[in-house]
Amino acid sequence: MATRIKEILKTGQPSEAVTVQGWVRTKRELKEFTFLEVNDGSSMANLQVILDPALTDYDTVLKTIGTGASVEVSGTLVPSPGKGQNIELKADSVILYGDCPADYPLQKKRHSFEFLRSIAHLRGRTNTLGAVMRVRNACATAIHTFFQERGFLWVHTPIITANDCEGAGELFTVTGLDLTKPADFSQDFFGKRAYLTVSGQLEAEVMAMAFQNVYTFGPTFRAENSNTSRHLAEFWMVEPEMAFCDLEGDRDLAEEFLRYIFRYVLETCAEDMAFFNDRIDNTVIATAENIIHNEFARITYTEAIELLEKADRTFEYPVEWGVDLQSEHERYLAEELFKKPVIVTNYPKSIKAFYMRLDDNDKTVSAMDILAPKIGEIIGGSQREERLDVLIRRIEEQGMNPDDLWWYLDLRRYGSVPHAGFGLGFERLVQFMTGMGNIRDVIPFPRTPLSAEF
Amino acid sequence: MATRIKEILKTGQPSEAVTVQGWVRTKRELKEFTFLEVNDGSSMANLQVILDPALTDYDTVLKTIGTGASVEVSGTLVPSPGKGQNIELKADSVILYGDCPADYPLQKKRHSFEFLRSIAHLRGRTNTLGAVMRVRNACATAIHTFFQERGFLWVHTPIITANDCEGAGELFTVTGLDLTKPADFSQDFFGKRAYLTVSGQLEAEVMAMAFQNVYTFGPTFRAENSNTSRHLAEFWMVEPEMAFCDLEGDRDLAEEFLRYIFRYVLETCAEDMAFFNDRIDNTVIATAENIIHNEFARITYTEAIELLEKADRTFEYPVEWGVDLQSEHERYLAEELFKKPVIVTNYPKSIKAFYMRLDDNDKTVSAMDILAPKIGEIIGGSQREERLDVLIRRIEEQGMNPDDLWWYLDLRRYGSVPHAGFGLGFERLVQFMTGMGNIRDVIPFPRTPLSAEF
């Protein structure tokens, strides 16, 4: 039974017999020995394997095993005289599972992230993408653990939806029609036009009205033709929804949530995080520590506008009360002014969605966005409008038909309660955590305009 | 700060002051007192609340609070003289958040599951659907915990894919085109025709070739016009994939996995499981115990055919070596002959997918299906073909073009290893666990032909 290399590097003792399975990262032939660096994906660090010429089939092994080959090595752990590791493996036997010809694209040299995207089926074997995927998994685990510990149910809201009330124009159509002629959606699989969801929120509200505290964690979609380092056509979102909760409770939970994830990842992926700090962005550890140990700044939208108007700075997009904050404004607040995440609340109703709770001033809604340094908006949420009459008015004001949302309105007819929630873009979180500059490099198989490879 | 009713019923002590928030299930007015049954979704059981006429606003409260209303009740816990609970709440104050008019569809009476599907936005407030969603969450949590404890990474494989090599004819198309004229997919968002995934397996194999042990847990789709109690157009799948693993290891892991989930759910959802056993299917607890404490039966396909041929039974679909097992065959084996889950291995290559590893006899492949009583196939898996030449031959035999799978073949070119995995239909698991007869009742918002409501 093989042992994972992560465990060996952590707890392996000299003279212990172990077997490891993995892929050769490099081979160095010296006079007395040959060294293999073997990696099995469990950690950034490789296990150094020493091949003694006395080994059966030494010559054959040397000939066939090179970078990229898959091997099983059995032997004995010995103290390592080299730098960078305490222990190494003296091989008694080596099994070659699969060799790796010289045209293997991942020879030992630096590759651009752009090139690695073209071989997304292999890039998980590089240091950076390996670390990204381990941190991504740790973020996901932290999210589930956080909510499950607090009694939230993970609910699976639908991916295919016939609701087009949100995100019009950015929706992908889902169809079973053959499309060789103009589409007649009345003849389609669902009997009407169907789309890929842009958010599970409305359905999460349904579930919160029965189970109090719930969260979604699933894929969402935007058919937005944005070729940027921050946009994906397919990305994962986390959307908690809490009954009997107001904006303040929402804000508190969001902050506690982010803090929990950062602490969890620093604890469980220390090696990978050190790598990101060293090679990708030398602020990521300080940022994580900052989030863990300091409270987020909290301001209203109105205060944010005042701060931006006072800023010694010319913005591309001018600022005045009523406009939506642009990325440059968000980054100024988080990166330069507060130098930490900022929670902005109570935005003008005209720039926010119909379901956000109208404040008593009739001008703002109980919305909140969390702005993070370098990332901009990482969380967006709100208290929801629980008053039936106000909600209907807001829907109509936005030119929509309340009848299309009959079931959503029912939640306000039958035992309505104050409730609130937020959405976290999962890939933005992983970017924020790792410092990776392009969102395409924090998801295994990115979907973007003209690209659905693999 | 409110306490969840589940906690109060478990650990609440007489004379403790508590606040609860939830929805009124029933109200009973007696001469001396009024009783409310309050539920907050955390448990099947309600908390009984006693309203004393001495309470401020007693008359108003009585008038406005009925079935379905949302309330916050503060008071003191007292021992309950009634049957079925140890503790109840004597109210000091009651806040009505939202009333509930008499047309509330969930008045206290039995409702058919079919009717409840038409009000899927409210059905989570019923005993049965409440229990289903809690058990569903527990199954999901067990799945993540099982894999994370074993060092597997959760990987997010793409939902939108341009691979049409699997499930041809059952694929939904995803498009950003306006569809008012015949579709020209070269002008579409991804530059070619794209589909909703039917499985994340091929991409999970990519990730296993870097991280050794991974799993997917995400939505998958079938545009199959099946109006049955076992089919959904959108459902969730779990697909682990293990490098350096053969069929035997795959089979062992699948069995351990199911056992773990059943044990976890019995332990964490005892009340809900007792309800299912009592009201839905009086074999579910025995089935769970059986899975937890007994090994699954293990037979080859060839042995299965022999057993079916010997069966004192006429099957609708005749049996002979080479045919695929039908539901009636699967259920006979699991329900009648073995009376427990059966793992069937080594199916004829002609009825299985191209990626399954060809056995040395050149007739069968290293596939496995786990057949469960009442459900039929609940898990399907295989060792994967890791030999490049054999894989290319198998792809060509099935009339496909190997070039379309260049990246999948690359995994066999560069450090190929024996590997294996399986897929679990998540809703089938929840059905199996709960005994629910219709798969539409174990997912919050079912998607089926002509139905994408909510």
PDB file of N, CA, C and O in Angstrom, chain B residues 57-105:
ATOM      1  N   ASP B  57     -51.336  41.062  24.731  1.00  0.00           N
ATOM      2  CA  ASP B  57     -51.818  40.894  23.348  1.00  0.00           C
ATOM      3  C   ASP B  57     -52.282  39.470  23.051  1.00  0.00           C
ATOM      4  O   ASP B  57     -52.268  39.067  21.888  1.00  0.00           O
ATOM      5  N   TYR B  58     -52.656  38.735  24.047  1.00  0.00           N
ATOM      6  CA  TYR B  58     -53.064  37.342  23.817  1.00  0.00           C
ATOM      7  C   TYR B  58     -54.127  37.241  22.725  1.00  0.00           C
ATOM      8  O   TYR B  58     -54.033  36.422  21.816  1.00  0.00           O
ATOM      9  N   ASP B  59     -55.114  38.118  22.806  1.00  0.00           N
ATOM     10  CA  ASP B  59     -56.206  38.036  21.838  1.00  0.00           C
ATOM     11  C   ASP B  59     -55.742  38.366  20.419  1.00  0.00           C
ATOM     12  O   ASP B  59     -56.107  37.696  19.452  1.00  0.00           O
ATOM     13  N   THR B  60     -54.905  39.392  20.329  1.00  0.00           N
ATOM     14  CA  THR B  60     -54.377  39.769  19.009  1.00  0.00           C
ATOM     15  C   THR B  60     -53.556  38.620  18.431  1.00  0.00           C
ATOM     16  O   THR B  60     -53.705  38.251  17.261  1.00  0.00           O
ATOM     17  N   VAL B  61     -52.692  38.070  19.264  1.00  0.00           N
ATOM     18  CA  VAL B  61     -51.852  36.962  18.832  1.00  0.00           C
ATOM     19  C   VAL B  61     -52.713  35.820  18.307  1.00  0.00           C
ATOM     20  O   VAL B  61     -52.491  35.278  17.217  1.00  0.00           O
ATOM     21  N   LEU B  62     -53.728  35.492  19.074  1.00  0.00           N
ATOM     22  CA  LEU B  62     -54.590  34.386  18.669  1.00  0.00           C
ATOM     23  C   LEU B  62     -55.264  34.661  17.340  1.00  0.00           C
ATOM     24  O   LEU B  62     -55.440  33.775  16.513  1.00  0.00           O
ATOM     25  N   LYS B  63     -55.628  35.902  17.121  1.00  0.00           N
ATOM     26  CA  LYS B  63     -56.337  36.230  15.887  1.00  0.00           C
ATOM     27  C   LYS B  63     -55.416  36.140  14.670  1.00  0.00           C
ATOM     28  O   LYS B  63     -55.827  35.705  13.617  1.00  0.00           O
ATOM     29  N   THR B  64     -54.188  36.597  14.848  1.00  0.00           N
ATOM     30  CA  THR B  64     -53.329  36.749  13.666  1.00  0.00           C
ATOM     31  C   THR B  64     -52.406  35.561  13.397  1.00  0.00           C
ATOM     32  O   THR B  64     -51.905  35.420  12.291  1.00  0.00           O
ATOM     33  N   ILE B  65     -52.166  34.749  14.406  1.00  0.00           N
ATOM     34  CA  ILE B  65     -51.215  33.662  14.210  1.00  0.00           C
ATOM     35  C   ILE B  65     -51.923  32.347  13.933  1.00  0.00           C
ATOM     36  O   ILE B  65     -52.665  31.843  14.777  1.00  0.00           O
ATOM     37  N   GLY B  66     -51.705  31.831  12.739  1.00  0.00           N
ATOM     38  CA  GLY B  66     -52.275  30.531  12.410  1.00  0.00           C
ATOM     39  C   GLY B  66     -51.246  29.710  11.658  1.00  0.00           C
ATOM     40  O   GLY B  66     -50.079  30.106  11.553  1.00  0.00           O
ATOM     41  N   THR B  67     -51.675  28.589  11.122  1.00  0.00           N
ATOM     42  CA  THR B  67     -50.779  27.712  10.374  1.00  0.00           C
ATOM     43  C   THR B  67     -50.017  28.484   9.300  1.00  0.00           C
ATOM     44  O   THR B  67     -50.619  29.218   8.526  1.00  0.00           O
ATOM     45  N   GLY B  68     -48.711  28.322   9.309  1.00  0.00           N
ATOM     46  CA  GLY B  68     -47.882  28.950   8.279  1.00  0.00           C
ATOM     47  C   GLY B  68     -47.285  30.274   8.685  1.00  0.00           C
ATOM     48  O   GLY B  68     -46.356  30.753   8.016  1.00  0.00           O
ATOM     49  N   ALA B  69     -47.792  30.891   9.757  1.00  0.00           N
ATOM     50  CA  ALA B  69     -47.257  32.191  10.163  1.00  0.00           C
ATOM     51  C   ALA B  69     -45.832  32.034  10.686  1.00  0.00           C
ATOM     52  O   ALA B  69     -45.470  30.994  11.225  1.00  0.00           O
ATOM     53  N   SER B  70     -45.054  33.097  10.544  1.00  0.00           N
ATOM     54  CA  SER B  70     -43.681  33.077  11.060  1.00  0.00           C
ATOM     55  C   SER B  70     -43.631  33.884  12.350  1.00  0.00           C
ATOM     56  O   SER B  70     -44.172  34.979  12.431  1.00  0.00           O
ATOM     57  N   VAL B  71     -42.971  33.304  13.331  1.00  0.00           N
ATOM     58  CA  VAL B  71     -42.989  33.906  14.668  1.00  0.00           C
ATOM     59  C   VAL B  71     -41.623  33.817  15.330  1.00  0.00           C
ATOM     60  O   VAL B  71     -40.780  32.987  14.975  1.00  0.00           O
ATOM     61  N   GLU B  72     -41.447  34.696  16.296  1.00  0.00           N
ATOM     62  CA  GLU B  72     -40.331  34.572  17.224  1.00  0.00           C
ATOM     63  C   GLU B  72     -40.940  34.484  18.613  1.00  0.00           C
ATOM     64  O   GLU B  72     -41.742  35.333  18.996  1.00  0.00           O
ATOM     65  N   VAL B  73     -40.582  33.450  19.331  1.00  0.00           N
ATOM     66  CA  VAL B  73     -41.134  33.236  20.665  1.00  0.00           C
ATOM     67  C   VAL B  73     -39.999  33.211  21.677  1.00  0.00           C
ATOM     68  O   VAL B  73     -39.025  32.475  21.514  1.00  0.00           O
ATOM     69  N   SER B  74     -40.127  34.031  22.708  1.00  0.00           N
ATOM     70  CA  SER B  74     -39.175  33.988  23.819  1.00  0.00           C
ATOM     71  C   SER B  74     -39.915  33.504  25.051  1.00  0.00           C
ATOM     72  O   SER B  74     -41.107  33.802  25.245  1.00  0.00           O
ATOM     73  N   GLY B  75     -39.227  32.762  25.892  1.00  0.00           N
ATOM     74  CA  GLY B  75     -39.891  32.258  27.081  1.00  0.00           C
ATOM     75  C   GLY B  75     -38.986  31.327  27.850  1.00  0.00           C
ATOM     76  O   GLY B  75     -37.761  31.379  27.724  1.00  0.00           O
ATOM     77  N   THR B  76     -39.617  30.458  28.610  1.00  0.00           N
ATOM     78  CA  THR B  76     -38.883  29.564  29.493  1.00  0.00           C
ATOM     79  C   THR B  76     -39.257  28.124  29.180  1.00  0.00           C
ATOM     80  O   THR B  76     -40.435  27.813  28.986  1.00  0.00           O
ATOM     81  N   LEU B  77     -38.262  27.271  29.139  1.00  0.00           N
ATOM     82  CA  LEU B  77     -38.539  25.853  28.900  1.00  0.00           C
ATOM     83  C   LEU B  77     -39.136  25.240  30.158  1.00  0.00           C
ATOM     84  O   LEU B  77     -38.714  25.530  31.278  1.00  0.00           O
ATOM     85  N   VAL B  78     -40.137  24.394  29.951  1.00  0.00           N
ATOM     86  CA  VAL B  78     -40.758  23.677  31.070  1.00  0.00           C
ATOM     87  C   VAL B  78     -40.914  22.212  30.675  1.00  0.00           C
ATOM     88  O   VAL B  78     -40.985  21.895  29.484  1.00  0.00           O
ATOM     89  N   PRO B  79     -40.927  21.309  31.667  1.00  0.00           N
ATOM     90  CA  PRO B  79     -41.131  19.898  31.332  1.00  0.00           C
ATOM     91  C   PRO B  79     -42.476  19.742  30.641  1.00  0.00           C
ATOM     92  O   PRO B  79     -43.442  20.422  30.991  1.00  0.00           O
ATOM     93  N   SER B  80     -42.555  18.865  29.671  1.00  0.00           N
ATOM     94  CA  SER B  80     -43.810  18.689  28.945  1.00  0.00           C
ATOM     95  C   SER B  80     -44.593  17.530  29.523  1.00  0.00           C
ATOM     96  O   SER B  80     -44.078  16.419  29.652  1.00  0.00           O
ATOM     97  N   PRO B  81     -45.836  17.751  29.884  1.00  0.00           N
ATOM     98  CA  PRO B  81     -46.660  16.648  30.370  1.00  0.00           C
ATOM     99  C   PRO B  81     -47.157  15.780  29.211  1.00  0.00           C
ATOM    100  O   PRO B  81     -47.544  14.636  29.390  1.00  0.00           O
ATOM    101  N   GLY B  82     -47.116  16.322  27.993  1.00  0.00           N
ATOM    102  CA  GLY B  82     -47.685  15.612  26.840  1.00  0.00           C
ATOM    103  C   GLY B  82     -46.797  14.485  26.364  1.00  0.00           C
ATOM    104  O   GLY B  82     -45.659  14.321  26.809  1.00  0.00           O
ATOM    105  N   LYS B  83     -47.336  13.696  25.451  1.00  0.00           N
ATOM    106  CA  LYS B  83     -46.563  12.613  24.864  1.00  0.00           C
ATOM    107  C   LYS B  83     -45.687  13.164  23.735  1.00  0.00           C
ATOM    108  O   LYS B  83     -46.005  14.161  23.127  1.00  0.00           O
ATOM    109  N   GLY B  84     -44.592  12.492  23.463  1.00  0.00           N
ATOM    110  CA  GLY B  84     -43.821  12.805  22.257  1.00  0.00           C
ATOM    111  C   GLY B  84     -42.767  13.864  22.423  1.00  0.00           C
ATOM    112  O   GLY B  84     -41.954  14.063  21.537  1.00  0.00           O
ATOM    113  N   GLN B  85     -42.770  14.578  23.529  1.00  0.00           N
ATOM    114  CA  GLN B  85     -41.658  15.499  23.755  1.00  0.00           C
ATOM    115  C   GLN B  85     -41.413  15.607  25.256  1.00  0.00           C
ATOM    116  O   GLN B  85     -42.314  15.407  26.077  1.00  0.00           O
ATOM    117  N   ASN B  86     -40.190  15.935  25.630  1.00  0.00           N
ATOM    118  CA  ASN B  86     -39.817  16.064  27.041  1.00  0.00           C
ATOM    119  C   ASN B  86     -39.969  17.487  27.524  1.00  0.00           C
ATOM    120  O   ASN B  86     -40.076  17.737  28.708  1.00  0.00           O
ATOM    121  N   ILE B  87     -39.940  18.404  26.574  1.00  0.00           N
ATOM    122  CA  ILE B  87     -39.807  19.797  26.965  1.00  0.00           C
ATOM    123  C   ILE B  87     -40.694  20.647  26.074  1.00  0.00           C
ATOM    124  O   ILE B  87     -40.953  20.293  24.931  1.00  0.00           O
ATOM    125  N   GLU B  88     -41.204  21.724  26.635  1.00  0.00           N
ATOM    126  CA  GLU B  88     -41.935  22.661  25.802  1.00  0.00           C
ATOM    127  C   GLU B  88     -41.627  24.077  26.263  1.00  0.00           C
ATOM    128  O   GLU B  88     -40.938  24.279  27.270  1.00  0.00           O
ATOM    129  N   LEU B  89     -42.119  25.035  25.496  1.00  0.00           N
ATOM    130  CA  LEU B  89     -41.728  26.425  25.746  1.00  0.00           C
ATOM    131  C   LEU B  89     -42.930  27.229  26.214  1.00  0.00           C
ATOM    132  O   LEU B  89     -43.936  27.334  25.512  1.00  0.00           O
ATOM    133  N   LYS B  90     -42.813  27.797  27.421  1.00  0.00           N
ATOM    134  CA  LYS B  90     -43.859  28.680  27.931  1.00  0.00           C
ATOM    135  C   LYS B  90     -43.495  30.089  27.497  1.00  0.00           C
ATOM    136  O   LYS B  90     -42.455  30.616  27.871  1.00  0.00           O
ATOM    137  N   ALA B  91     -44.364  30.669  26.676  1.00  0.00           N
ATOM    138  CA  ALA B  91     -44.020  31.947  26.043  1.00  0.00           C
ATOM    139  C   ALA B  91     -44.150  33.117  26.999  1.00  0.00           C
ATOM    140  O   ALA B  91     -45.123  33.228  27.750  1.00  0.00           O
ATOM    141  N   ASP B  92     -43.163  33.993  26.970  1.00  0.00           N
ATOM    142  CA  ASP B  92     -43.272  35.309  27.615  1.00  0.00           C
ATOM    143  C   ASP B  92     -43.638  36.370  26.593  1.00  0.00           C
ATOM    144  O   ASP B  92     -44.296  37.344  26.915  1.00  0.00           O
ATOM    145  N   SER B  93     -43.165  36.193  25.389  1.00  0.00           N
ATOM    146  CA  SER B  93     -43.513  37.150  24.336  1.00  0.00           C
ATOM    147  C   SER B  93     -43.525  36.436  22.992  1.00  0.00           C
ATOM    148  O   SER B  93     -42.797  35.464  22.783  1.00  0.00           O
ATOM    149  N   VAL B  94     -44.365  36.919  22.118  1.00  0.00           N
ATOM    150  CA  VAL B  94     -44.469  36.365  20.772  1.00  0.00           C
ATOM    151  C   VAL B  94     -44.436  37.527  19.786  1.00  0.00           C
ATOM    152  O   VAL B  94     -45.170  38.499  19.935  1.00  0.00           O
ATOM    153  N   ILE B  95     -43.525  37.434  18.832  1.00  0.00           N
ATOM    154  CA  ILE B  95     -43.503  38.421  17.754  1.00  0.00           C
ATOM    155  C   ILE B  95     -43.998  37.738  16.493  1.00  0.00           C
ATOM    156  O   ILE B  95     -43.519  36.668  16.128  1.00  0.00           O
ATOM    157  N   LEU B  96     -44.968  38.346  15.843  1.00  0.00           N
ATOM    158  CA  LEU B  96     -45.425  37.843  14.549  1.00  0.00           C
ATOM    159  C   LEU B  96     -44.625  38.546  13.461  1.00  0.00           C
ATOM    160  O   LEU B  96     -44.653  39.773  13.354  1.00  0.00           O
ATOM    161  N   TYR B  97     -43.887  37.773  12.660  1.00  0.00           N
ATOM    162  CA  TYR B  97     -43.164  38.381  11.535  1.00  0.00           C
ATOM    163  C   TYR B  97     -44.046  38.459  10.297  1.00  0.00           C
ATOM    164  O   TYR B  97     -44.136  39.481   9.656  1.00  0.00           O
ATOM    165  N   GLY B  98     -44.660  37.329   9.968  1.00  0.00           N
ATOM    166  CA  GLY B  98     -45.482  37.332   8.765  1.00  0.00           C
ATOM    167  C   GLY B  98     -46.692  36.449   8.985  1.00  0.00           C
ATOM    168  O   GLY B  98     -46.551  35.292   9.378  1.00  0.00           O
ATOM    169  N   ASP B  99     -47.855  36.979   8.719  1.00  0.00           N
ATOM    170  CA  ASP B  99     -49.048  36.136   8.897  1.00  0.00           C
ATOM    171  C   ASP B  99     -49.210  35.236   7.675  1.00  0.00           C
ATOM    172  O   ASP B  99     -48.390  35.262   6.746  1.00  0.00           O
ATOM    173  N   CYS B 100     -50.235  34.458   7.685  1.00  0.00           N
ATOM    174  CA  CYS B 100     -50.395  33.457   6.631  1.00  0.00           C
ATOM    175  C   CYS B 100     -51.878  33.271   6.382  1.00  0.00           C
ATOM    176  O   CYS B 100     -52.581  32.692   7.215  1.00  0.00           O
ATOM    177  N   PRO B 101     -52.362  33.773   5.257  1.00  0.00           N
ATOM    178  CA  PRO B 101     -53.815  33.745   5.014  1.00  0.00           C
ATOM    179  C   PRO B 101     -54.348  32.327   4.826  1.00  0.00           C
ATOM    180  O   PRO B 101     -53.580  31.369   4.676  1.00  0.00           O
ATOM    181  N   ALA B 102     -55.658  32.247   4.845  1.00  0.00           N
ATOM    182  CA  ALA B 102     -56.322  30.940   4.843  1.00  0.00           C
ATOM    183  C   ALA B 102     -56.141  30.181   3.535  1.00  0.00           C
ATOM    184  O   ALA B 102     -56.388  28.977   3.483  1.00  0.00           O
ATOM    185  N   ASP B 103     -55.683  30.868   2.463  1.00  0.00           N
ATOM    186  CA  ASP B 103     -55.478  30.132   1.203  1.00  0.00           C
ATOM    187  C   ASP B 103     -54.111  29.462   1.147  1.00  0.00           C
ATOM    188  O   ASP B 103     -53.696  28.955   0.097  1.00  0.00           O
ATOM    189  N   TYR B 104     -53.395  29.467   2.266  1.00  0.00           N
ATOM    190  CA  TYR B 104     -52.093  28.765   2.331  1.00  0.00           C
ATOM    191  C   TYR B 104     -52.293  27.313   1.930  1.00  0.00           C
ATOM    192  O   TYR B 104     -53.111  26.609   2.524  1.00  0.00           O
ATOM    193  N   PRO B 105     -51.574  26.864   0.941  1.00  0.00           N
ATOM    194  CA  PRO B 105     -51.864  25.509   0.413  1.00  0.00           C
ATOM    195  C   PRO B 105     -51.491  24.375   1.365  1.00  0.00           C
ATOM    196  O   PRO B 105     -51.929  23.243   1.155  1.00  0.00           O
TER     197      PRO B 105
END
